[in-house]
Coordinates of C-alpha atoms in Angstrom, one line a residue:
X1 CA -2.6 -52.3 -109.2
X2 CA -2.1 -49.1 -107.0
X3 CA -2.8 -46.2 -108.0
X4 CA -0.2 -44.1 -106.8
X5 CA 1.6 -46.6 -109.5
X6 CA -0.5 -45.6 -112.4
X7 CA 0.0 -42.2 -112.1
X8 CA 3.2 -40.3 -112.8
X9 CA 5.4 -38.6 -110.3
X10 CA 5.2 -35.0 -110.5
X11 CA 8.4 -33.3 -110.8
X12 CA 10.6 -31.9 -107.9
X13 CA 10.4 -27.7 -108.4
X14 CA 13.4 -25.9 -108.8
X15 CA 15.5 -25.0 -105.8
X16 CA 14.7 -21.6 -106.2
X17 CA 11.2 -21.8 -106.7
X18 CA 11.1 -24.1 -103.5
X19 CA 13.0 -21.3 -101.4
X20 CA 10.2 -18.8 -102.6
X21 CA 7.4 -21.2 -101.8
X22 CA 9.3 -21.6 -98.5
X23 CA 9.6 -18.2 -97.9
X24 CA 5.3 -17.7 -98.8
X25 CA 4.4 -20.2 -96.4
X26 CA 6.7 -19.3 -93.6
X27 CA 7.7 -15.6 -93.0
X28 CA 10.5 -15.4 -91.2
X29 CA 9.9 -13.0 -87.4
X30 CA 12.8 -10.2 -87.4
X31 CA 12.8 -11.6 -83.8
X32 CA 13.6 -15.4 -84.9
X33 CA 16.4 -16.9 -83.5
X34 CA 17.0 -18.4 -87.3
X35 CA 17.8 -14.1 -88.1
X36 CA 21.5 -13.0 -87.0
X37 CA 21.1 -10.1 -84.8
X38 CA 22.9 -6.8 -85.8
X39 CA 26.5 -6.6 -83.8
X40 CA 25.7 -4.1 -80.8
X41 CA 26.6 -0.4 -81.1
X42 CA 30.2 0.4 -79.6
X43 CA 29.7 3.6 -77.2
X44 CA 33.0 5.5 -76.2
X45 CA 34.5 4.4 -72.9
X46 CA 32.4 7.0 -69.8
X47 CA 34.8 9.5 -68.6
X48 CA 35.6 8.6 -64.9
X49 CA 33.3 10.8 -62.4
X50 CA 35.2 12.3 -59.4
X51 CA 33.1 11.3 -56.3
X52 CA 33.2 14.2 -53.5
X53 CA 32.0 13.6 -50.2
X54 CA 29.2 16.3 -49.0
X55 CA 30.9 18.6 -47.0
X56 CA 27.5 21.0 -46.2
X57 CA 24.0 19.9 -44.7
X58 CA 22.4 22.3 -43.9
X59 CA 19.5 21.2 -41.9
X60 CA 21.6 18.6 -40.1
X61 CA 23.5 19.7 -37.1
X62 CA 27.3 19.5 -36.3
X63 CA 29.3 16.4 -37.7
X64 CA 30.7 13.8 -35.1
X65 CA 33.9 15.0 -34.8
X66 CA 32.9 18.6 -34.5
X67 CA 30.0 17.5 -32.2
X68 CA 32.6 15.4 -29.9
X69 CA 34.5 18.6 -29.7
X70 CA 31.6 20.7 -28.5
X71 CA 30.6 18.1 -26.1
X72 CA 33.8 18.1 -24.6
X73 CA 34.3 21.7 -24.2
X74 CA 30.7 21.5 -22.4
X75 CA 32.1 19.0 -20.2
X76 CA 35.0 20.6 -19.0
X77 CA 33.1 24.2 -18.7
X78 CA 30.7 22.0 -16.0
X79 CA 33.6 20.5 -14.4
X80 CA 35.5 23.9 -14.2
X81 CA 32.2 25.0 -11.8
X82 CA 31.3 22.2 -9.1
X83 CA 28.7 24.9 -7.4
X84 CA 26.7 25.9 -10.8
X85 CA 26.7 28.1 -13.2
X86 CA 25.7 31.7 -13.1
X87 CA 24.0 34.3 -15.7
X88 CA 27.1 35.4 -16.9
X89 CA 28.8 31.5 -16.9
X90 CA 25.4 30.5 -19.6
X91 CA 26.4 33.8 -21.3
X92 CA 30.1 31.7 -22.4
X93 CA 28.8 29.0 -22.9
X94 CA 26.1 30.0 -25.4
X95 CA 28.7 32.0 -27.1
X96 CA 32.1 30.8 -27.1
X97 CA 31.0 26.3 -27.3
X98 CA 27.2 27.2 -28.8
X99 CA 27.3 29.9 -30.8
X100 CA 24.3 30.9 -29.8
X101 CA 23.4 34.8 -28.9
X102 CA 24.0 35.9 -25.0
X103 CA 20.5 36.6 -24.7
X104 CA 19.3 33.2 -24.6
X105 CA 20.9 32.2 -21.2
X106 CA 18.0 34.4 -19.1
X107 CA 15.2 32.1 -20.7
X108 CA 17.7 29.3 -20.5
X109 CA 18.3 30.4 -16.6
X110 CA 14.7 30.7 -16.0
X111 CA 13.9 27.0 -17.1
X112 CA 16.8 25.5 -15.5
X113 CA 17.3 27.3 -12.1
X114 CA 15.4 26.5 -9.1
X115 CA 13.3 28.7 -7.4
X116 CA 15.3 31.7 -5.1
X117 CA 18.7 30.0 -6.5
X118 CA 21.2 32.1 -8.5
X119 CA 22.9 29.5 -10.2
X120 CA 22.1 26.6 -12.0
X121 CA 23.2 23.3 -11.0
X122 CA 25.7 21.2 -13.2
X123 CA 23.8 18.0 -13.5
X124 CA 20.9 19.3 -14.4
X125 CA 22.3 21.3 -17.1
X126 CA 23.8 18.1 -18.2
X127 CA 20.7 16.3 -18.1
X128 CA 18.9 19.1 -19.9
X129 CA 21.2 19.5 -22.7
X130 CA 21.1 15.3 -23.1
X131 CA 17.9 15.2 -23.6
X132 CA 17.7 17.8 -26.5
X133 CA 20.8 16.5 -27.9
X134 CA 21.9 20.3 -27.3
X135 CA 25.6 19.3 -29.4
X136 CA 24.1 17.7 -31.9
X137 CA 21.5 19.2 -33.3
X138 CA 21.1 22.8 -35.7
X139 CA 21.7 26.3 -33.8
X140 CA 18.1 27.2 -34.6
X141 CA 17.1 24.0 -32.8
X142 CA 19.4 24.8 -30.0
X143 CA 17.5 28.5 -29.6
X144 CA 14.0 27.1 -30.1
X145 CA 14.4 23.9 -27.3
X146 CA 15.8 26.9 -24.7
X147 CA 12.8 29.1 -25.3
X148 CA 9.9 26.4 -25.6
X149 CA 8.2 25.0 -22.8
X150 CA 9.6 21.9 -21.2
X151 CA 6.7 19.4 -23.3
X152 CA 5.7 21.9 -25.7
X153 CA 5.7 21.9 -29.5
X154 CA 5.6 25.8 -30.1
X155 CA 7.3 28.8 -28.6
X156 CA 4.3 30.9 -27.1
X157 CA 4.2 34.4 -26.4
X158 CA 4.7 34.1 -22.8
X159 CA 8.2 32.1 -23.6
X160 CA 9.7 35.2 -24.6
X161 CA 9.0 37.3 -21.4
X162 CA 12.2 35.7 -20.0
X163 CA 14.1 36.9 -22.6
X164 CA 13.0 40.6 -23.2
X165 CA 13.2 40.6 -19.5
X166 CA 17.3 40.0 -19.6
X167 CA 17.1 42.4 -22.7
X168 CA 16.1 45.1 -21.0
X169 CA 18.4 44.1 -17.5
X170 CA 22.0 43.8 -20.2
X171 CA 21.3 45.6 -23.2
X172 CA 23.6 49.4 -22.7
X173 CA 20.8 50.9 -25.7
X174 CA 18.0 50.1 -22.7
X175 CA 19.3 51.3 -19.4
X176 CA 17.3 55.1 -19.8
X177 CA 14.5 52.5 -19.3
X178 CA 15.5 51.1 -15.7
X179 CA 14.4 54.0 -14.2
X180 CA 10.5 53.5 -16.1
X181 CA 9.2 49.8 -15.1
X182 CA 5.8 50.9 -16.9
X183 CA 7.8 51.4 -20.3
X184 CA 9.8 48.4 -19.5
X185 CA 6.9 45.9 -19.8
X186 CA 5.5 48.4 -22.9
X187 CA 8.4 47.9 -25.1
X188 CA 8.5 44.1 -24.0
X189 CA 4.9 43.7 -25.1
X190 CA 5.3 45.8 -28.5
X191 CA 8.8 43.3 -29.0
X192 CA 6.7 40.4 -28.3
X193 CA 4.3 41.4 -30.6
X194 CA 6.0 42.7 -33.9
X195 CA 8.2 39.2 -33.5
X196 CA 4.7 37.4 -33.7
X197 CA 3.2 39.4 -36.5
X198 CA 6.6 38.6 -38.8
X199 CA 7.1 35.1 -37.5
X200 CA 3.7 32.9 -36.6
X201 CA 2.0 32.8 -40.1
X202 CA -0.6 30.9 -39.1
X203 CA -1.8 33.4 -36.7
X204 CA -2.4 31.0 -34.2
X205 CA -0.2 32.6 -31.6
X206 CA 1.9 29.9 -31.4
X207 CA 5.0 29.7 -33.3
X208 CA 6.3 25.8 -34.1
X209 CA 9.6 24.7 -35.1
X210 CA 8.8 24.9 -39.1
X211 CA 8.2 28.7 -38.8
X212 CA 11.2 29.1 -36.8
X213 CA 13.5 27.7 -38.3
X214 CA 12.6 29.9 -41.6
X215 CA 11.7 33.0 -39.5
X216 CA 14.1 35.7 -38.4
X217 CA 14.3 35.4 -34.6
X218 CA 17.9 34.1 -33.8
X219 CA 19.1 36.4 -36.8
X220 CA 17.5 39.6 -35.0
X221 CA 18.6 38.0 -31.5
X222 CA 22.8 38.3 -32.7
X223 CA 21.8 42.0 -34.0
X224 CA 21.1 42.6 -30.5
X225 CA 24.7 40.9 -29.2
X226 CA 26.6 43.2 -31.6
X227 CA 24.8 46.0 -31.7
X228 CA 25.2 48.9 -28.5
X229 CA 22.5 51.3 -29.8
X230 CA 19.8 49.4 -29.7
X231 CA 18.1 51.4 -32.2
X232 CA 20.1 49.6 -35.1
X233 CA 18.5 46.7 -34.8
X234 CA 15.1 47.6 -36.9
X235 CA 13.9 43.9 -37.1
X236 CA 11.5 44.2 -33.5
X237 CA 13.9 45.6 -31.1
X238 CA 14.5 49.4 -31.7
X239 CA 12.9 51.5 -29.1
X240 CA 12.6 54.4 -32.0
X241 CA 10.1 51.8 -33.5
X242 CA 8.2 51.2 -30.1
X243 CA 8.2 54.9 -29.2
X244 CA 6.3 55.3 -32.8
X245 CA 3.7 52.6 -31.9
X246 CA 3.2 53.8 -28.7
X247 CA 2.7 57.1 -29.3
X248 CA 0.6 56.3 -32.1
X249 CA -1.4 54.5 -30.1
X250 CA -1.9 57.0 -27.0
X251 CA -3.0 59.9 -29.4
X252 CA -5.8 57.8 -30.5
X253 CA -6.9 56.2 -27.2
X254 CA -8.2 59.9 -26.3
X255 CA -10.0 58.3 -22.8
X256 CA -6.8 55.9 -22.0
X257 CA -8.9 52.9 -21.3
X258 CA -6.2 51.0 -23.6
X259 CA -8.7 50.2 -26.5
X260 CA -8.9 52.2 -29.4
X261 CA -12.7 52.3 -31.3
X262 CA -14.2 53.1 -34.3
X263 CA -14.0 56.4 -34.1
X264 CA -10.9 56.7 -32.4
X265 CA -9.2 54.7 -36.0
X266 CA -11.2 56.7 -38.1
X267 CA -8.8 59.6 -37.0
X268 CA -5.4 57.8 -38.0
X269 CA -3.6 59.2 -40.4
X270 CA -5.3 62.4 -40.2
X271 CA -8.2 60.6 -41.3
X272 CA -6.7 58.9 -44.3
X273 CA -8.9 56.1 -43.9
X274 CA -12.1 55.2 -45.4
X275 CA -15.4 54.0 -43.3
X276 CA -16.0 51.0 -44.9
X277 CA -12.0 49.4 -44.5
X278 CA -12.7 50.7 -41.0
X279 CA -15.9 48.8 -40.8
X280 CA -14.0 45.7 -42.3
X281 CA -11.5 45.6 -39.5
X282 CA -13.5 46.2 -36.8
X283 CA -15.4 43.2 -38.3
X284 CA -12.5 41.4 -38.0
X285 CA -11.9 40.2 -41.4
X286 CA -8.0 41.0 -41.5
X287 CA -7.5 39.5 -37.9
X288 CA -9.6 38.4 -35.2
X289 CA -8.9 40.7 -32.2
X290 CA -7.1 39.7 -29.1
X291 CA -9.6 39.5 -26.2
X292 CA -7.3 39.7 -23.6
X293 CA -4.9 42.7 -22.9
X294 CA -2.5 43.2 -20.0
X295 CA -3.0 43.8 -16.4
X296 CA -3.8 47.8 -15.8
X297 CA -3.7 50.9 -17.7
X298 CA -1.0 51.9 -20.0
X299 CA 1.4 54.8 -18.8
X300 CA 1.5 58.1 -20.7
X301 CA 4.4 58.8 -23.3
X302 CA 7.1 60.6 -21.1
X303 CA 5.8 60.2 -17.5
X304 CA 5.9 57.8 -15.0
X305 CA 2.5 57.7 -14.3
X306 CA -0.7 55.1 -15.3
X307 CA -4.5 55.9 -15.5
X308 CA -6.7 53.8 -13.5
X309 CA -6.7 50.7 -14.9
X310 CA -9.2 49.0 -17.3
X311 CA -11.0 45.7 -17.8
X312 CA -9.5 42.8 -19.3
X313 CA -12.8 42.2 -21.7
X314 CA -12.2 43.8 -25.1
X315 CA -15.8 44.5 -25.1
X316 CA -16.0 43.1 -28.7
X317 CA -16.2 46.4 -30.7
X318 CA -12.2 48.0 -29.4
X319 CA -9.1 47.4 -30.6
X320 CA -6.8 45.9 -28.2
X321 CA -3.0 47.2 -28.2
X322 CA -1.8 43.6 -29.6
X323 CA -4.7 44.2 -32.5
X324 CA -2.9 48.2 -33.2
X325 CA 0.5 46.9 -33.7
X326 CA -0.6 44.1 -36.1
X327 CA -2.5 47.0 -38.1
X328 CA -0.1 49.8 -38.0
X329 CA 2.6 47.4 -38.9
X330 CA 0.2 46.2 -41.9
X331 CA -0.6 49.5 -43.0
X332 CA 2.8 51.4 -43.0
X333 CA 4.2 49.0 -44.7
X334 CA 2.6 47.1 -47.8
X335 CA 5.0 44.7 -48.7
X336 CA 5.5 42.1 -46.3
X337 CA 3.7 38.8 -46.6
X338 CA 1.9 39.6 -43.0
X339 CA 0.4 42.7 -44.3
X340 CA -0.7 41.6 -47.6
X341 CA -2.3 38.6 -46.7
X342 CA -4.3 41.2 -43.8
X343 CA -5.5 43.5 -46.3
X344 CA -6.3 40.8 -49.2
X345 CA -8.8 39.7 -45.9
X346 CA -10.4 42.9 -45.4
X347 CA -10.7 43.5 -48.9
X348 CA -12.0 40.1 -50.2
X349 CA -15.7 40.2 -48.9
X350 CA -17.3 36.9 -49.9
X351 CA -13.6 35.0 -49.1
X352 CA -13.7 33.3 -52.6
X353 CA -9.6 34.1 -52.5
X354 CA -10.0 36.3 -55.4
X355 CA -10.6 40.3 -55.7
X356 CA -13.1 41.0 -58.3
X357 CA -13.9 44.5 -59.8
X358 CA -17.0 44.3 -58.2
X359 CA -14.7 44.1 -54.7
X360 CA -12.8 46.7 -56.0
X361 CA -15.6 49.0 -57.2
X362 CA -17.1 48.9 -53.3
X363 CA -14.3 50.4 -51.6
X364 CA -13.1 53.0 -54.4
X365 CA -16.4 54.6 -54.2
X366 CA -15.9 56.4 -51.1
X367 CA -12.9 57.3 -52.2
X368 CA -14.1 59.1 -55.3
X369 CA -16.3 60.5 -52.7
X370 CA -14.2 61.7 -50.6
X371 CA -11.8 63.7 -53.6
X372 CA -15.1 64.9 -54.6
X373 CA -15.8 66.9 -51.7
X374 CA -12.0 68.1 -51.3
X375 CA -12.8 69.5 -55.0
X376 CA -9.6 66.7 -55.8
X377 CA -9.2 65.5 -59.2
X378 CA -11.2 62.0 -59.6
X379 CA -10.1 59.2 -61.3
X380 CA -12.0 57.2 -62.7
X381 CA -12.6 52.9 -62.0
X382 CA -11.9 52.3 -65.5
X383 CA -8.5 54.1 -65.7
X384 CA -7.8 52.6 -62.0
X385 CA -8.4 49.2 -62.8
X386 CA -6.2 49.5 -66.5
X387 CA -3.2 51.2 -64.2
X388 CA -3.8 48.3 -61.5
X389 CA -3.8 45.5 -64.3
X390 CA -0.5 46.9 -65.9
X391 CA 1.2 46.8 -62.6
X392 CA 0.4 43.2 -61.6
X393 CA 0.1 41.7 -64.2
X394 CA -2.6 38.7 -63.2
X395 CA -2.4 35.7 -63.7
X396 CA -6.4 36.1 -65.1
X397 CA -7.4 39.7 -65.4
X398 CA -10.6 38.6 -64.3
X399 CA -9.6 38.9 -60.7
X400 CA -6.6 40.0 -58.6
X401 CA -5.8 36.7 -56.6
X402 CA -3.3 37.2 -53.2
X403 CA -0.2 35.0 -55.1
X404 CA -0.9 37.7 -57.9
X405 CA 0.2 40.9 -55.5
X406 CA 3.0 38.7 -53.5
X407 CA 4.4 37.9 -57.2
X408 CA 4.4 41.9 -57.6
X409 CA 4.5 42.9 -53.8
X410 CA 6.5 46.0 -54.3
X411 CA 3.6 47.3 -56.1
X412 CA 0.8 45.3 -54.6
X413 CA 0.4 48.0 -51.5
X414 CA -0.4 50.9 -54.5
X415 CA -3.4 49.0 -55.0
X416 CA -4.8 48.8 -51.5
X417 CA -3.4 52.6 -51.1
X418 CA -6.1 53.4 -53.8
X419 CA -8.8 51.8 -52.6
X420 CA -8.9 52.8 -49.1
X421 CA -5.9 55.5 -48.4
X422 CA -7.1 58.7 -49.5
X423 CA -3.4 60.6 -48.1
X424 CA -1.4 57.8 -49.6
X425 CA -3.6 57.4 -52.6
X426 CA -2.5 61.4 -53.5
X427 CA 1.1 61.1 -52.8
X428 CA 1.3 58.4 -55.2
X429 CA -0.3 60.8 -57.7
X430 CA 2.4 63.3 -57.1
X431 CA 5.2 61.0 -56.6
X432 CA 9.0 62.2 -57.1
X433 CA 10.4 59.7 -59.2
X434 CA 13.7 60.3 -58.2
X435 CA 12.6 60.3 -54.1
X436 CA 10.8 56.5 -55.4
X437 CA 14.1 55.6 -56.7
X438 CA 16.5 56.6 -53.8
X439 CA 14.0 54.5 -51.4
X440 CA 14.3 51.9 -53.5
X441 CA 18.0 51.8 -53.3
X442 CA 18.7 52.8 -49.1
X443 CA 18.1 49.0 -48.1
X444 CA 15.2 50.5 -45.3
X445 CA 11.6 49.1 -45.7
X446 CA 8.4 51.1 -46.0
X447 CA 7.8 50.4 -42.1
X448 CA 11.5 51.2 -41.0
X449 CA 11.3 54.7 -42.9
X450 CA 7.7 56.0 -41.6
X451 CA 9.4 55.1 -38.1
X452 CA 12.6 57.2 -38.7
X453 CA 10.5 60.2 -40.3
X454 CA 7.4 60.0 -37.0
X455 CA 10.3 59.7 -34.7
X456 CA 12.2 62.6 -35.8
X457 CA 8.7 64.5 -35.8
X458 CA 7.8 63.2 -32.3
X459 CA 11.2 64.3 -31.3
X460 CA 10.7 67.8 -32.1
X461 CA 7.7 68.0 -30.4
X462 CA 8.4 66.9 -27.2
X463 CA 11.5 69.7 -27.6
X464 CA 9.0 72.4 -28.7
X465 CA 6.6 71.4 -26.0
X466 CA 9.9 71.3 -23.2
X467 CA 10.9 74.5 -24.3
X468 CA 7.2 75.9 -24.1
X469 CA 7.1 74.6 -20.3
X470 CA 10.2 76.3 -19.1
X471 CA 9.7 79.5 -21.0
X472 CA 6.0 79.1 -18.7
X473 CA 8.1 78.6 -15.6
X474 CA 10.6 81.4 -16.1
X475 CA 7.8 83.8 -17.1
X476 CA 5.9 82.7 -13.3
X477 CA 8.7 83.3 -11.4
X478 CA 9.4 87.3 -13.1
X479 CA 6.2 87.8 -12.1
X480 CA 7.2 86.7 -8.6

């Protein structure tokens, strides 16, 4: 008989025990498709997003239809004059179709014209201006094409010649200059140079499209459009600021050879400066110095005249005149990015990119030197470095690092004042707060007021000295 016969049937569980035995064995997933998923949340309806076109681009040039426009005005301005266009004609047509400044068409003449010609020829304008997209591109793009070379990447220093040249032939603020060619190429050079030192800051002496589209050069270019006295335009065009430079530069060159040494930069300043940032920048540690200067000797403030001129080879231990204007414009004024990073240089001895007490300690000795021997009140490291840390603020007060004194650059030129300034150093000390505040406030830089106060100085002198000469003159002819 089978056995599953013999023995009795067990009996079914309840129905709920079975569900709970069910449930044991077999947990149910919250992601099984056996579970009924929760009813989605119901967000409020979006509110309906107006959708407006861009209307501004700023690094793109002019839209299609205004380009068109622009294009055809350039058209009809070359049709309008079959035999070419003269200075004057590229004078309109930078202005009135390409808002570009007036000054432009004498570099844009010089690239364009052929040799001995006075006008330049229609189709190659046209050609020109096709292949630089001249209507279709920014205005700062339209100014750097005219003043680079034809296959160049970079506006050199010789590209501007053109221009300064038809500066100095237009401008009414330069004609006292026509009858003085040796000043002429003087202020041209000093021009040439300050737009360098603000613009190229690499250094490199070449200035590509990146630094001059964020530079100041066609800004400073329309100041010289609007502007009659040329002497308004303070960014690297006023001849009060090249007579300063100049002058500056010809009291301290006391043999004229055009290079200024040691000894003869020891005496700026009525010997402000210490020997050690003397001996830093005549190691070339804010700069490297220019090896080449202009063709013959440099002409004497307020004659016609030149020395016998000097060699071309800076000799390696002079100062060129391109090397004076990069340091006079660094050490009268403190604040711009040019002169800070020149004097973080010269100060930074091991180049680590940081300025250490120790730095710090190596230059300020001389100076507690030198108020020693003037019987000056000293002060002492300790107090200058607490004073210095207050005023910055850096970021580790460790060490003073170059984005620490361009965060605080209003203040960062106190610093380097103290360390190697002794004149500045003591006018600080004895500061006006309410002079410090009004400078603040007049909208000049540091630069643009030491160049109004040694003009007005120079001025004077040359009137005391005139006045001197022909009280001489009448006192020889009495005695005649």
């Amino acid at each position: 008989m089978p056995l599953d016969v013999l023995l009795p049937r067990p009996a079914p569980p309840p129905a709920a025990a079975a569900a709970l035995a069910t449930e044991s064995r077999v947990p149910q997933s919250p992601v099984s498709p056996s579970c009924k998923p929760a009813p989605p949340l119901k967000l409020p309806p979006s509110p309906q997003l107006l959708t407006i076109p861009q209307f501004y681009f700023p690094q793109l040039g002019p839209q299609p239809e205004a380009q068109r426009a622009m294009e055809d005005r350039l058209m009809a301005l070359l049709a309008a004059q079959p035999a070419g266009l003269a200075v004057e004609d590229l004078k309109r047509m930078l202005q009135q179709i390409l808002s570009l400044p007036s000054s432009l068409a004498y570099p844009l003449f010089h690239k364009l014209a052929t040799k001995g010609e006075e006008r330049v020829a229609p189709a190659t304008l046209l050609q020109w201006a096709s292949a630089h997209n001249l209507c279709g591109v920014p205005e700062a793009r339209r100014a750097f094409d005219i003043l680079r070379q034809q296959h160049a990447l970079h506006v050199a220093p010789e590209d501007l010649r053109p221009l300064l040249a038809g500066v100095l032939l237009s401008h009414p603020g330069l004609e006292f200059l026509q009858e003085a060619p040796e000043f002429q190429e003087r202020y041209a050079e000093t021009v040439i140079h300050r737009i360098f030192y603000h613009n190229n800051r690499l250094g490199d002496g070449r200035i590509a499209w990146r630094e001059f589209r964020r530079g100041d050069i066609l800004a400073s270019l329309r100041e010289v459009d609007e502007q009659e006295d040329i002497n308004k335009v303070l960014r690297h065009f006023s001849y009060e600021h090249f007579y300063v430079i100049y002058c500056k530069f010809w009291d301290l060159d006391t043999d004229h050879d055009f290079r200024i040494s040691r000894d003869d930069l020891l005496r700026y300043g009525n010997h402000s400066l210490t020997y050690r940032i003397v001996d830093r920048i005549f190691g070339q540690a804010g700069r490297p110095f220019h090896r080449t200067t202009t063709n013959g000797g440099p002409p004497a403030p307020g004659t016609g005249t030149a020395p016998p001129g000097a060699s071309n080879n800076n000799g390696g231990g002079s100062m060129s005149y391109e090397d004076f204007v990069y340091f006079i414009l660094s050490e009268e004024d403190k604040t711009t990015d040019a002169s800070l990073d020149y004097w973080f240089r010269c100060c930074d001895l091991d180049s680590d990119g940081r300025l250490t007490p120790d730095e710090l300690l190596y230059f300020y000795e001389e100076q507690l030197h030198r108020m020693e021997c003037l019987s000056q009140e000293s002060v002492s490291f300790d107090d200058i470095m607490a004073q210095m840390q207050d005023m910055i603020n850096p970021s580790d007060p460790r060490f003073f690092t170059l984005h620490d004194l361009k965060r605080a650059r209003a203040l960062s030129g106190t610093l380097f004042n103290v360390l190697f300034n002794l004149s500045k150093f003591m006018a600080y000390e004895t500061r006006d707060p309410f002079v410090s505040r009004q400078e603040r406030e007049d909208g000049l830089t540091d630069w643009d007021r030491f160049a109004r106060t040694e003009y007005l100085r120079l001025a004077m002198e040359e009137d005391a000295d005139n006045d001197a000469a022909s009280d001489g003159a009448w006192s020889r002819l009495d005695a005649l």
